[in-house]
CSV table of C-alpha atoms and ligand atoms in Angstrom, one decimal:
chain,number,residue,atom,x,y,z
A,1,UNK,CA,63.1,130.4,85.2
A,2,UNK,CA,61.3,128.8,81.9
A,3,UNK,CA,64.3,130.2,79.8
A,4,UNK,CA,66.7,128.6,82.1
A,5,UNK,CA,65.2,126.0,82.3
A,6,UNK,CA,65.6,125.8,78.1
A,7,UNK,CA,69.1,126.7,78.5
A,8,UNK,CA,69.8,123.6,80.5
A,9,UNK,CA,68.1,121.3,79.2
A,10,UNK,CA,69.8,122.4,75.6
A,11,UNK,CA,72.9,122.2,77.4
A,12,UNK,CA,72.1,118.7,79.0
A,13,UNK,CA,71.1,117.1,75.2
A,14,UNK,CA,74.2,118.9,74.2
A,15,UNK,CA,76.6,117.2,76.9
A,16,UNK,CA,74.4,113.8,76.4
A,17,UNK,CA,75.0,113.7,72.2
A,18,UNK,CA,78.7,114.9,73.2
A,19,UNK,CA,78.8,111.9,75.3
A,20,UNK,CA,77.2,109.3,72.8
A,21,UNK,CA,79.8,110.6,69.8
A,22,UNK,CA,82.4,110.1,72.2
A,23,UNK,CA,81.1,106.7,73.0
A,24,UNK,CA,80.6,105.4,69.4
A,25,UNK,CA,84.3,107.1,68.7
A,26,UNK,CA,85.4,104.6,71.3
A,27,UNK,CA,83.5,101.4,70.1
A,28,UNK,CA,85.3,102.2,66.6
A,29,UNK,CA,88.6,102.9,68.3
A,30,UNK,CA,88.5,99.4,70.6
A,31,UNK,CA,88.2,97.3,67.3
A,32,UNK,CA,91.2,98.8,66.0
A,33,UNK,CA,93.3,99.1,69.9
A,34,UNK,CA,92.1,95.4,69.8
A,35,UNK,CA,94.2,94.7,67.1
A,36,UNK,CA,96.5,97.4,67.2
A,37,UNK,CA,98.2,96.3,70.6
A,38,UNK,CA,97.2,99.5,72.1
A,39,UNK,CA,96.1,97.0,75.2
A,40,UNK,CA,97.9,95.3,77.5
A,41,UNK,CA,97.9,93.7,80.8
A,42,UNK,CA,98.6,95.2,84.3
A,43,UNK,CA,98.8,92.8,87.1
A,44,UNK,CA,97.7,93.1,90.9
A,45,UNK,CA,99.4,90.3,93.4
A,46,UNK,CA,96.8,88.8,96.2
A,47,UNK,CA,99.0,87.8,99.5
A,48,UNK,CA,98.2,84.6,101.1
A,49,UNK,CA,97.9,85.2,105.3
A,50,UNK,CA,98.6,81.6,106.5
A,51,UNK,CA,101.4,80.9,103.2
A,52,UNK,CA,102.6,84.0,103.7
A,53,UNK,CA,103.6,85.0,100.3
A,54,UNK,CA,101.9,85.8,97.4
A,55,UNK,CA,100.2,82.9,95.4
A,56,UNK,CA,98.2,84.5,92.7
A,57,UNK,CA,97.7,87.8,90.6
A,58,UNK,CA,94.9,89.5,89.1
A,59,UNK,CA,94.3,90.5,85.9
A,60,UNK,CA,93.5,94.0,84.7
A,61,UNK,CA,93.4,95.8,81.2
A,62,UNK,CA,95.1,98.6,80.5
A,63,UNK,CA,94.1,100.8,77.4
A,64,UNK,CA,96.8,103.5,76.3
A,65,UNK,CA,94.7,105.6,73.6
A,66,UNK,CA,97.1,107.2,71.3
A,67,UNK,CA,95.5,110.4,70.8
A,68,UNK,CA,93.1,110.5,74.2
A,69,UNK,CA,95.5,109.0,76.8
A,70,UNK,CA,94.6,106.3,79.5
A,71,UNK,CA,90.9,104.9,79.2
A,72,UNK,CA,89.7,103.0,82.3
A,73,UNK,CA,88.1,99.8,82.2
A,74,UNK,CA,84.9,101.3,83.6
A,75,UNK,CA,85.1,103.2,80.5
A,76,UNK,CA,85.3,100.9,77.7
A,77,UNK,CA,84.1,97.7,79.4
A,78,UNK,CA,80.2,98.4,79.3
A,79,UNK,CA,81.0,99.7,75.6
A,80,UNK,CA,82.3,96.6,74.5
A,81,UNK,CA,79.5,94.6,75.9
A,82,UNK,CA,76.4,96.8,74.5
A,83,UNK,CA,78.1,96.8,70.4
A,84,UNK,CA,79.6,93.3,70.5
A,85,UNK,CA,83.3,93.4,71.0
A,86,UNK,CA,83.0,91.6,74.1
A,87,UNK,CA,83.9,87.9,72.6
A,88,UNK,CA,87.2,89.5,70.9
A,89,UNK,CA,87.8,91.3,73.9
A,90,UNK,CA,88.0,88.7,76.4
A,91,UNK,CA,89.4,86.1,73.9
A,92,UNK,CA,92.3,89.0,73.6
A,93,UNK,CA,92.9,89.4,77.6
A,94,UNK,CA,92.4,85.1,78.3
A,95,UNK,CA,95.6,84.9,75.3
A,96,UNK,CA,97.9,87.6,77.0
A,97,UNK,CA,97.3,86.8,80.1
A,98,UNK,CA,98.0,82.9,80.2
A,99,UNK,CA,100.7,83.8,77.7
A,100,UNK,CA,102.3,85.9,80.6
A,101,UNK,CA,101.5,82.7,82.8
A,102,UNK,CA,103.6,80.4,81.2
A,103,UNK,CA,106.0,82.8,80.6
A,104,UNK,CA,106.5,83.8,84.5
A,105,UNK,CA,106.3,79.8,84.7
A,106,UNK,CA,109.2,79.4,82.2
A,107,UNK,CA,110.9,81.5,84.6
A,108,UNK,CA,110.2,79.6,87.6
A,109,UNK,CA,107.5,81.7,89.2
A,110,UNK,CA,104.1,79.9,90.0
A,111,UNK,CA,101.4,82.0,90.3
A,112,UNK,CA,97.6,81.2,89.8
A,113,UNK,CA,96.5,83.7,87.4
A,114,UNK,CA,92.9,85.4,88.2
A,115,UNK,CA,91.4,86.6,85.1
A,116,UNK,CA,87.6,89.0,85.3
A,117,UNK,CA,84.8,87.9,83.4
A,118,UNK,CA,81.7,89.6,82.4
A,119,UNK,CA,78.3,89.4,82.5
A,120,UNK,CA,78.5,89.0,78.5
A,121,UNK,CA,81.1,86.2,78.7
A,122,UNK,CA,78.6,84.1,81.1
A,123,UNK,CA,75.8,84.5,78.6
A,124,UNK,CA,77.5,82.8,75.7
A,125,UNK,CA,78.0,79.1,75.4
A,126,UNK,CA,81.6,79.3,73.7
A,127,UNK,CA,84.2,80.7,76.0
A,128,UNK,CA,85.0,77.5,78.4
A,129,UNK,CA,85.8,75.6,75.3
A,130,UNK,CA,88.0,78.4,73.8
A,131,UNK,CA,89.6,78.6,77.5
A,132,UNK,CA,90.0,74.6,77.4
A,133,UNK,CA,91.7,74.8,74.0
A,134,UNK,CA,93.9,77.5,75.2
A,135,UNK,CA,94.9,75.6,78.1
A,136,UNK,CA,95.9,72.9,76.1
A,137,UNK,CA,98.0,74.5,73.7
A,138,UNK,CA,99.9,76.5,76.0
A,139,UNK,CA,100.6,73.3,78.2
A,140,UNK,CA,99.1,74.9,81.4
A,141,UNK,CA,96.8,73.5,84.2
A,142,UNK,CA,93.3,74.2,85.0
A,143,UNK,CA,94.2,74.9,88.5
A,144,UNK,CA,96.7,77.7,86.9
A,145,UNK,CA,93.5,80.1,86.6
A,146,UNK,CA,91.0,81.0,88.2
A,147,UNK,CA,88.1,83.5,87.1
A,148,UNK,CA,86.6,86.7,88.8
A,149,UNK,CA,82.7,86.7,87.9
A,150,UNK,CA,80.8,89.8,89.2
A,151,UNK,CA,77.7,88.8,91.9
A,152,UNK,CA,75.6,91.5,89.6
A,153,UNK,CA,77.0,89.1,86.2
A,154,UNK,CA,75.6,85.8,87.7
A,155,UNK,CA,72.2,87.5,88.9
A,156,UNK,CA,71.6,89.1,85.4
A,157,UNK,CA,70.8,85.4,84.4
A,158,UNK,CA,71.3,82.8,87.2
A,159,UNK,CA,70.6,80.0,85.7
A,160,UNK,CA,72.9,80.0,82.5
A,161,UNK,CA,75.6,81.4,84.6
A,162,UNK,CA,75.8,78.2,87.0
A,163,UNK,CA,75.7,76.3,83.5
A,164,UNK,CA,78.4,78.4,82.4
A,165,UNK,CA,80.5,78.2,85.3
A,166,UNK,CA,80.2,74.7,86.2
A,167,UNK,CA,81.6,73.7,83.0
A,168,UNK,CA,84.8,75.8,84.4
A,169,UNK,CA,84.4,74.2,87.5
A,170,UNK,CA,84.5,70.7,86.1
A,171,UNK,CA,87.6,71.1,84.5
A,172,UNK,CA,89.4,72.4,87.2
A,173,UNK,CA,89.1,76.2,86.9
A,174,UNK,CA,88.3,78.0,89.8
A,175,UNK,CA,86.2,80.9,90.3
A,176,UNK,CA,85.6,83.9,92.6
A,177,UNK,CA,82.6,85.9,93.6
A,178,UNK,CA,83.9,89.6,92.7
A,179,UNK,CA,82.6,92.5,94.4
A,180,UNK,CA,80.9,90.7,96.4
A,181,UNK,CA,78.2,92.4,99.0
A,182,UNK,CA,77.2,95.5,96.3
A,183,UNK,CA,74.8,92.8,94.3
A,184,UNK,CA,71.4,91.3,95.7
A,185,UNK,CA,72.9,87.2,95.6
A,186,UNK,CA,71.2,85.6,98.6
A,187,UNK,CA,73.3,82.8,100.6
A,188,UNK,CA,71.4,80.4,99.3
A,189,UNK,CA,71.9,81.3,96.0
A,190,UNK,CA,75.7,81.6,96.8
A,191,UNK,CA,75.2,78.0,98.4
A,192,UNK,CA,74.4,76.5,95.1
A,193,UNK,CA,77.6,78.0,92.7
A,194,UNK,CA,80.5,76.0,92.1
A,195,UNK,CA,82.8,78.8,94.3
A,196,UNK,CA,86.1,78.8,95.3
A,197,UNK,CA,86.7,82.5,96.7
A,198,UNK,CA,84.6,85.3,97.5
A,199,UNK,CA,86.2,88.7,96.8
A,200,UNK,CA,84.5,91.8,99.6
A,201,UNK,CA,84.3,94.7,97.8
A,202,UNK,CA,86.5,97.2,98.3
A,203,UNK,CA,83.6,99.6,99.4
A,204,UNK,CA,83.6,97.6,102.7
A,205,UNK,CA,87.5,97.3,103.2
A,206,UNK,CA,88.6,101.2,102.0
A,207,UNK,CA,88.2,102.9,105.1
A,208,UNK,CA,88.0,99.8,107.6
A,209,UNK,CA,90.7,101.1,110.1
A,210,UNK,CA,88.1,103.9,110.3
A,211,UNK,CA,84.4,102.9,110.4
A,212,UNK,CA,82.9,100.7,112.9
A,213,UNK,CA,79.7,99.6,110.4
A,214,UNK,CA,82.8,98.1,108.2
A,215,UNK,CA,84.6,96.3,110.6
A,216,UNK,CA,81.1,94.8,111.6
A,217,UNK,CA,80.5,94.0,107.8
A,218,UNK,CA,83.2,92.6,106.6
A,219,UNK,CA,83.9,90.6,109.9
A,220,UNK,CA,80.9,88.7,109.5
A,221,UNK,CA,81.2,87.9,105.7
A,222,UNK,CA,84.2,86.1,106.5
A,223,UNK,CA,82.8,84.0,109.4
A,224,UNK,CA,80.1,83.6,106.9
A,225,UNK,CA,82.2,82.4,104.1
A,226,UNK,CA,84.2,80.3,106.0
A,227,UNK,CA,81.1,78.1,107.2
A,228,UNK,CA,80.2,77.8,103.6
A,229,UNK,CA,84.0,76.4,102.9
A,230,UNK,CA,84.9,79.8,101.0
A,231,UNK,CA,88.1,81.1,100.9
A,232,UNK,CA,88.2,85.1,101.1
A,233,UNK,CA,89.7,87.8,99.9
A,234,UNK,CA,89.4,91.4,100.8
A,235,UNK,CA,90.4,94.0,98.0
A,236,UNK,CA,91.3,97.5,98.9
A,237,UNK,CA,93.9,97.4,101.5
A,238,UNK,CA,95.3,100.4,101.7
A,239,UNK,CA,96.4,100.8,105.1
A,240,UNK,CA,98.6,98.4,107.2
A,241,UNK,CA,95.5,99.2,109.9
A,242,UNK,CA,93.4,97.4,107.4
A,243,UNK,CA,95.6,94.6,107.2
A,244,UNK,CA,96.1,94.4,110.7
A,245,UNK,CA,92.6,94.0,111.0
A,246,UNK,CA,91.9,91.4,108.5
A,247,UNK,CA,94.5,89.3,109.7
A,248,UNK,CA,92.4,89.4,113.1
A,249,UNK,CA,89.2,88.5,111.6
A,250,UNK,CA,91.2,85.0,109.8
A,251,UNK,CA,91.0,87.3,105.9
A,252,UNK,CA,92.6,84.4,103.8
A,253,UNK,CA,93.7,87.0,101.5
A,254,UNK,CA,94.5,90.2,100.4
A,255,UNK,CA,94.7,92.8,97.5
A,256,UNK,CA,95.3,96.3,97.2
A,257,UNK,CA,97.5,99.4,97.1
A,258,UNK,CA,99.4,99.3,100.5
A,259,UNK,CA,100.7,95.7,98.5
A,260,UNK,CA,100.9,96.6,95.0
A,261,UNK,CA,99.1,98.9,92.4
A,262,UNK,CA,98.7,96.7,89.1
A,263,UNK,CA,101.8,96.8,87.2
A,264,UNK,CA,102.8,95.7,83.6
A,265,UNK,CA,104.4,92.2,83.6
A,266,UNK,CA,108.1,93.3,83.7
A,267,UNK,CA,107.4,95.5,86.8
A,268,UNK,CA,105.1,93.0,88.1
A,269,UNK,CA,108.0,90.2,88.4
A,270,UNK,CA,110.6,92.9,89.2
A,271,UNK,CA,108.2,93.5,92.1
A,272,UNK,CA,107.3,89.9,93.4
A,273,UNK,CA,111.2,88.6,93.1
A,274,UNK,CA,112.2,91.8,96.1
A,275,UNK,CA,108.9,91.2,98.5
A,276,UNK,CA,108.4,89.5,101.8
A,277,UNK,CA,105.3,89.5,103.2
B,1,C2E,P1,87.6,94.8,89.7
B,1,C2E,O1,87.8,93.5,89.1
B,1,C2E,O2,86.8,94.9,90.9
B,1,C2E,O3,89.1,95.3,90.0
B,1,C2E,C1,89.5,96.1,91.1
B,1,C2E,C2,89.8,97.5,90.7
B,1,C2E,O4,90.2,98.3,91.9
B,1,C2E,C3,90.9,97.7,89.7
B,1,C2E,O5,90.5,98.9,88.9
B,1,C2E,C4,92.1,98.0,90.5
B,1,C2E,O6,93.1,98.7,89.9
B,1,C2E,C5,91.5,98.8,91.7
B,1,C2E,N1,92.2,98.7,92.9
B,1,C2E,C6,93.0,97.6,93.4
B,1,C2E,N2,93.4,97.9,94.6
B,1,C2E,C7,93.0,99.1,95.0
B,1,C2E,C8,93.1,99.8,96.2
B,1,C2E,O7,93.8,99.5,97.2
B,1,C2E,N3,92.4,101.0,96.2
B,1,C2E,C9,91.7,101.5,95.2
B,1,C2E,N4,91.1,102.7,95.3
B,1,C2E,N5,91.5,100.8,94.0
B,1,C2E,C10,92.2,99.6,93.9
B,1,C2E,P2,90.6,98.9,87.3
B,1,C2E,O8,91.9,98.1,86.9
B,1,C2E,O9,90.4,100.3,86.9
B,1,C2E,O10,89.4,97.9,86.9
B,1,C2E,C11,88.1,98.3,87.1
B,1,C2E,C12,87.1,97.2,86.7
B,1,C2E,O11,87.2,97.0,85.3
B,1,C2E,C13,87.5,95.9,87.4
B,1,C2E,O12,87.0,95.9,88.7
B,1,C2E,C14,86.8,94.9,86.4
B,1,C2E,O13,85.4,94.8,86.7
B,1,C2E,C15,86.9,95.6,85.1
B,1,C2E,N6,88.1,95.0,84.4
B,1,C2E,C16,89.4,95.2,84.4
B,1,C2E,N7,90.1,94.5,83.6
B,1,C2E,C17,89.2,93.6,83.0
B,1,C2E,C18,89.4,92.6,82.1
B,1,C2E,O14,90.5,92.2,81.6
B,1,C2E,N8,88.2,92.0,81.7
B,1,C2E,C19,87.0,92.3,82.2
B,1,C2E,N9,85.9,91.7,81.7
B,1,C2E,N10,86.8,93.3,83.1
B,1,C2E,C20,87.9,94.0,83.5
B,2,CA,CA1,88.2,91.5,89.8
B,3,CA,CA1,86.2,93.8,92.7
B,4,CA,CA1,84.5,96.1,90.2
């Protein structure tokens, strides 16, 4: 038992340095994917119930490694925050992404452009000023973007987040609670950000058309959201069940795979020009 014991544990510092090369051989491949163009921008629509169409799409990176394939956000994300590339990472996506914006605009399709933010973005002073000058250059609106900001990201450090995100606010920008219910945000807490949407994570919305606990869940969030002037969105739809059953609750929007799997901006507008809600 005591050598097998041995055996794993050698094993388990084995897999666990395996895992930290491959990590630092990620950091040093990000800086140069970063510049390289190896990343690009996928985009997931959000339908509007009472429009009726979709008004806005989400914004999600996409990371085509040339030697090790697709890397997942979850992957690289949390890397880029813990050795620093998070400013040059998110000044990167903010760039495509409202680049795409005015270019879908150019083509006569308005869509509000939601764009994730992480915890790292909320603890530095300089990004709504980079944003702003952004904004400016490309000749776009405030109300053209709104940003996804984790419950988990604001709680890390409440205080600087709210300074952080009401300078957004101020200038127009919106912003969404993301995965919201998988953090420990109290409604008062929620009471006193400068929110526009809160997103239900897709934990509670997945297998809705299936569990009771769910339904119960998610059908009070939105009762609950809507008494605090919040407009909601459930992510995860998979199932026109699930939709069906948003729709009953008074969902104000949704997102997921029975609508659209993110798509590359070609695809995405190729897409959105054939759909009717
Ligand atoms: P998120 O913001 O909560 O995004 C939702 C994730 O769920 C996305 O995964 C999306 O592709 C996936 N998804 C959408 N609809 C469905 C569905 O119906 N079923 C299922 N099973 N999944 C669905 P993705 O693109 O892998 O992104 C994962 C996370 O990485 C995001 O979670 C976000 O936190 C982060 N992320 C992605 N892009 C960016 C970015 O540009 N900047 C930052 N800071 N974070 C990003
Ligand atoms: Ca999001
Ligand atoms: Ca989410
Ligand atoms: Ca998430």
């Amino acid at each position: 038992a005591a050598k097998a014991k041995e055996l794993s544990a050698s094993i388990y510092e084995q897999g666990s340095e395996e895992k930290h090369l491959h990590q630092i051989r990620l950091v040093d491949d990000l800086k140069i994917a970063i510049s390289e163009d190896q990343l690009t921008m996928f985009y997931q629509p959000k339908v509007d119930l009472h429009q009726k169409r979709v008004t806005q799409v989400e914004s999600l990176i996409r990371w085509f490694h040339p030697e090790l394939g697709f890397i997942a956000p979850d992957e690289f994300i949390g890397l880029a925050e813990q050795s620093g590339l998070m400013p040059s990472l998110s000044r990167w996506v903010i760039r495509n992404v409202l680049n795409d914006c005015m270019d879908w605009k150019s083509q006569g399709f308005e869509l509000v452009m939601a764009v994730n933010i992480s915890a790292y973005d909320l603890a530095h002073d300089d990004l709504p000023d980079y944003v702003f000058g952004l904004l400016k250059e490309l000749k776009l609106k405030p109300d053209d973007l709104i940003l996804e900001v984790t419950e988990s990201a604001v709680m890390q450090d409440p205080k600087q987040a709210l300074m952080i995100l009401t300078r957004f606010r101020e200038q127009g920008i919106k912003l969404a609670i993301d995965d919201y219910g998988t953090g420990y945000s109290s409604l008062s807490q929620l009471k006193s950000l400068p929110v526009d949407e809160l997103k239900i994570d897709m934990s509670f919305v997945l297998k809705l058309d299936q569990n009771k606990d769910d339904q119960a869940i998610v059908q009070s969030t939105i009762e609950m959201g809507h008494c605090l002037g919040l407009n909601i969105v459930a992510e995860g739809v998979e199932s026109r069940e699930s939709w069906a059953l948003l729709e009953g609750y008074g969902c104000d929007k949704l997102q997921g795979y029975y609508i659209s799997k993110p798509q590359n901006s070609a695809n995405f507008i190729q897409w959105f020009k054939d759909y009717d809600v």
